[in-house]
Amino acid sequence: MRQLKYNRELYSKIALIKSAYNFTDRAYIHLDADRDYYYVSLSRKEGKQEVTDEEFENEILAQSARHEIYLQTKNIRELMLARAVATSVVVAGDEELESDSEIAQEFSEDEILKDWFDADE
């Protein structure tokens, strides 16, 4: 079992977990940490290609970059989603909007709360 060590100031916990997850098909992975470092223990699964130190280092760097981009673009994505949802709202044209009480008066409870078994027999 090999152990890799990563500085906690350079890498986020999320990047470490995502990186480790990407290699769970090829290795058994144990994660640990102390005050200053993350520790990654790798043990190759039988019949699978070994995960090299360089592969894991590239993956944790890629996941760190993805996480940073996610954090930096979060507000923009939220605004775009809000805008898309807001433009899909149906608004009455020139007609006056009816209040909830006016809409409720148009329907009777007998029409709405009818048992559909009785109606279809």
Short mmCIF file of C-alpha atoms in Angstrom, two decimals:
data_model
loop_
_atom_site.label_atom_id
_atom_site.label_comp_id
_atom_site.label_asym_id
_atom_site.label_seq_id
_atom_site.Cartn_x
_atom_site.Cartn_y
_atom_site.Cartn_z
CA MET A 1 0.00 0.00 0.00
CA ARG A 2 1.40 3.36 -1.06
CA GLN A 3 0.68 6.62 0.71
CA LEU A 4 0.57 10.05 -0.90
CA LYS A 5 0.59 13.32 1.04
CA TYR A 6 -1.08 16.59 -0.03
CA ASN A 7 -0.97 20.00 1.62
CA ARG A 8 -4.37 21.11 2.92
CA GLU A 9 -3.67 24.73 1.98
CA LEU A 10 -3.30 23.84 -1.71
CA TYR A 11 -6.14 21.36 -2.23
CA SER A 12 -9.74 21.31 -1.07
CA LYS A 13 -11.36 18.33 0.59
CA ILE A 14 -13.90 18.16 -2.24
CA ALA A 15 -11.15 17.96 -4.89
CA LEU A 16 -9.44 15.19 -2.93
CA ILE A 17 -12.63 13.13 -2.58
CA LYS A 18 -13.56 13.54 -6.26
CA SER A 19 -10.05 12.57 -7.33
CA ALA A 20 -10.09 9.48 -5.15
CA TYR A 21 -13.53 8.50 -6.42
CA ASN A 22 -12.30 8.55 -10.03
CA PHE A 23 -9.86 5.74 -9.23
CA THR A 24 -12.10 3.46 -7.16
CA ASP A 25 -12.48 1.11 -10.13
CA ARG A 26 -8.72 0.42 -10.13
CA ALA A 27 -7.66 0.77 -6.49
CA TYR A 28 -8.75 0.54 -2.90
CA ILE A 29 -8.38 4.02 -1.46
CA HIS A 30 -8.23 5.26 2.10
CA LEU A 31 -8.28 8.97 2.91
CA ASP A 32 -7.03 10.54 6.12
CA ALA A 33 -5.92 13.95 7.31
CA ASP A 34 -4.12 15.77 10.04
CA ARG A 35 -3.84 19.49 10.72
CA ASP A 36 -1.57 20.18 7.74
CA TYR A 37 -1.90 17.33 5.24
CA TYR A 38 -4.29 14.97 3.50
CA TYR A 39 -3.10 11.37 3.22
CA VAL A 40 -4.15 9.05 0.41
CA SER A 41 -3.41 5.35 0.69
CA LEU A 42 -3.65 3.41 -2.58
CA SER A 43 -3.76 -0.34 -2.98
CA ARG A 44 -4.20 -1.83 -6.47
CA LYS A 45 -7.20 -4.08 -7.05
CA GLU A 46 -6.38 -7.53 -8.36
CA GLY A 47 -6.32 -7.65 -12.16
CA LYS A 48 -6.42 -3.86 -12.51
CA GLN A 49 -3.78 -1.40 -13.66
CA GLU A 50 -1.97 0.38 -10.83
CA VAL A 51 -2.78 4.04 -10.20
CA THR A 52 0.47 5.96 -10.45
CA ASP A 53 1.37 8.91 -8.24
CA GLU A 54 1.47 11.12 -11.33
CA GLU A 55 -2.05 10.09 -12.39
CA PHE A 56 -3.46 10.91 -8.98
CA GLU A 57 -1.60 14.23 -8.85
CA ASN A 58 -2.96 15.23 -12.26
CA GLU A 59 -6.48 14.26 -11.22
CA ILE A 60 -6.39 16.20 -7.94
CA LEU A 61 -5.10 19.24 -9.84
CA ALA A 62 -7.90 18.91 -12.44
CA GLN A 63 -10.55 18.52 -9.72
CA SER A 64 -9.16 21.54 -7.87
CA ALA A 65 -9.43 23.64 -11.03
CA ARG A 66 -13.00 22.41 -11.65
CA HIS A 67 -14.00 23.23 -8.09
CA GLU A 68 -12.50 26.72 -8.31
CA ILE A 69 -14.31 27.39 -11.60
CA TYR A 70 -17.54 26.10 -10.03
CA LEU A 71 -17.16 28.55 -7.14
CA GLN A 72 -16.29 31.48 -9.40
CA THR A 73 -19.22 30.92 -11.79
CA LYS A 74 -21.88 29.93 -9.25
CA ASN A 75 -23.58 33.36 -9.20
CA ILE A 76 -23.68 33.59 -12.99
CA ARG A 77 -25.24 30.14 -13.30
CA GLU A 78 -27.85 31.00 -10.66
CA LEU A 79 -28.73 34.23 -12.49
CA MET A 80 -29.02 32.43 -15.83
CA LEU A 81 -31.29 29.79 -14.34
CA ALA A 82 -33.45 32.41 -12.64
CA ARG A 83 -33.72 34.33 -15.89
CA ALA A 84 -34.67 31.22 -17.84
CA VAL A 85 -37.34 30.26 -15.30
CA ALA A 86 -38.67 33.82 -15.10
CA THR A 87 -39.13 34.05 -18.87
CA SER A 88 -41.19 30.85 -18.85
CA VAL A 89 -43.82 32.28 -16.50
CA VAL A 90 -47.17 32.83 -18.22
CA VAL A 91 -48.51 36.31 -17.63
CA ALA A 92 -51.98 37.46 -18.62
CA GLY A 93 -51.94 39.88 -21.53
CA ASP A 94 -54.19 42.92 -21.47
CA GLU A 95 -56.77 41.22 -19.27
CA GLU A 96 -56.91 42.02 -15.61
CA LEU A 97 -55.48 39.35 -13.37
CA GLU A 98 -58.14 37.56 -11.39
CA SER A 99 -57.75 37.29 -7.66
CA ASP A 100 -57.70 33.90 -5.95
CA SER A 101 -61.18 34.46 -4.55
CA GLU A 102 -62.61 35.15 -8.04
CA ILE A 103 -61.01 32.00 -9.41
CA ALA A 104 -62.31 29.93 -6.49
CA GLN A 105 -65.86 31.17 -7.09
CA GLU A 106 -65.85 29.91 -10.69
CA PHE A 107 -65.70 26.26 -9.55
CA SER A 108 -67.93 24.41 -7.17
CA GLU A 109 -66.64 21.76 -4.80
CA ASP A 110 -69.06 19.24 -6.30
CA GLU A 111 -67.38 19.54 -9.70
CA ILE A 112 -63.85 19.32 -8.36
CA LEU A 113 -64.23 16.73 -5.60
CA LYS A 114 -66.22 14.21 -7.64
CA ASP A 115 -65.19 10.53 -7.38
CA TRP A 116 -63.98 9.57 -10.86
CA PHE A 117 -65.00 5.92 -10.26
CA ASP A 118 -68.61 7.00 -9.97
CA ALA A 119 -68.41 9.20 -13.05
CA ASP A 120 -66.85 6.51 -15.28
CA GLU A 121 -69.07 3.56 -14.38
#
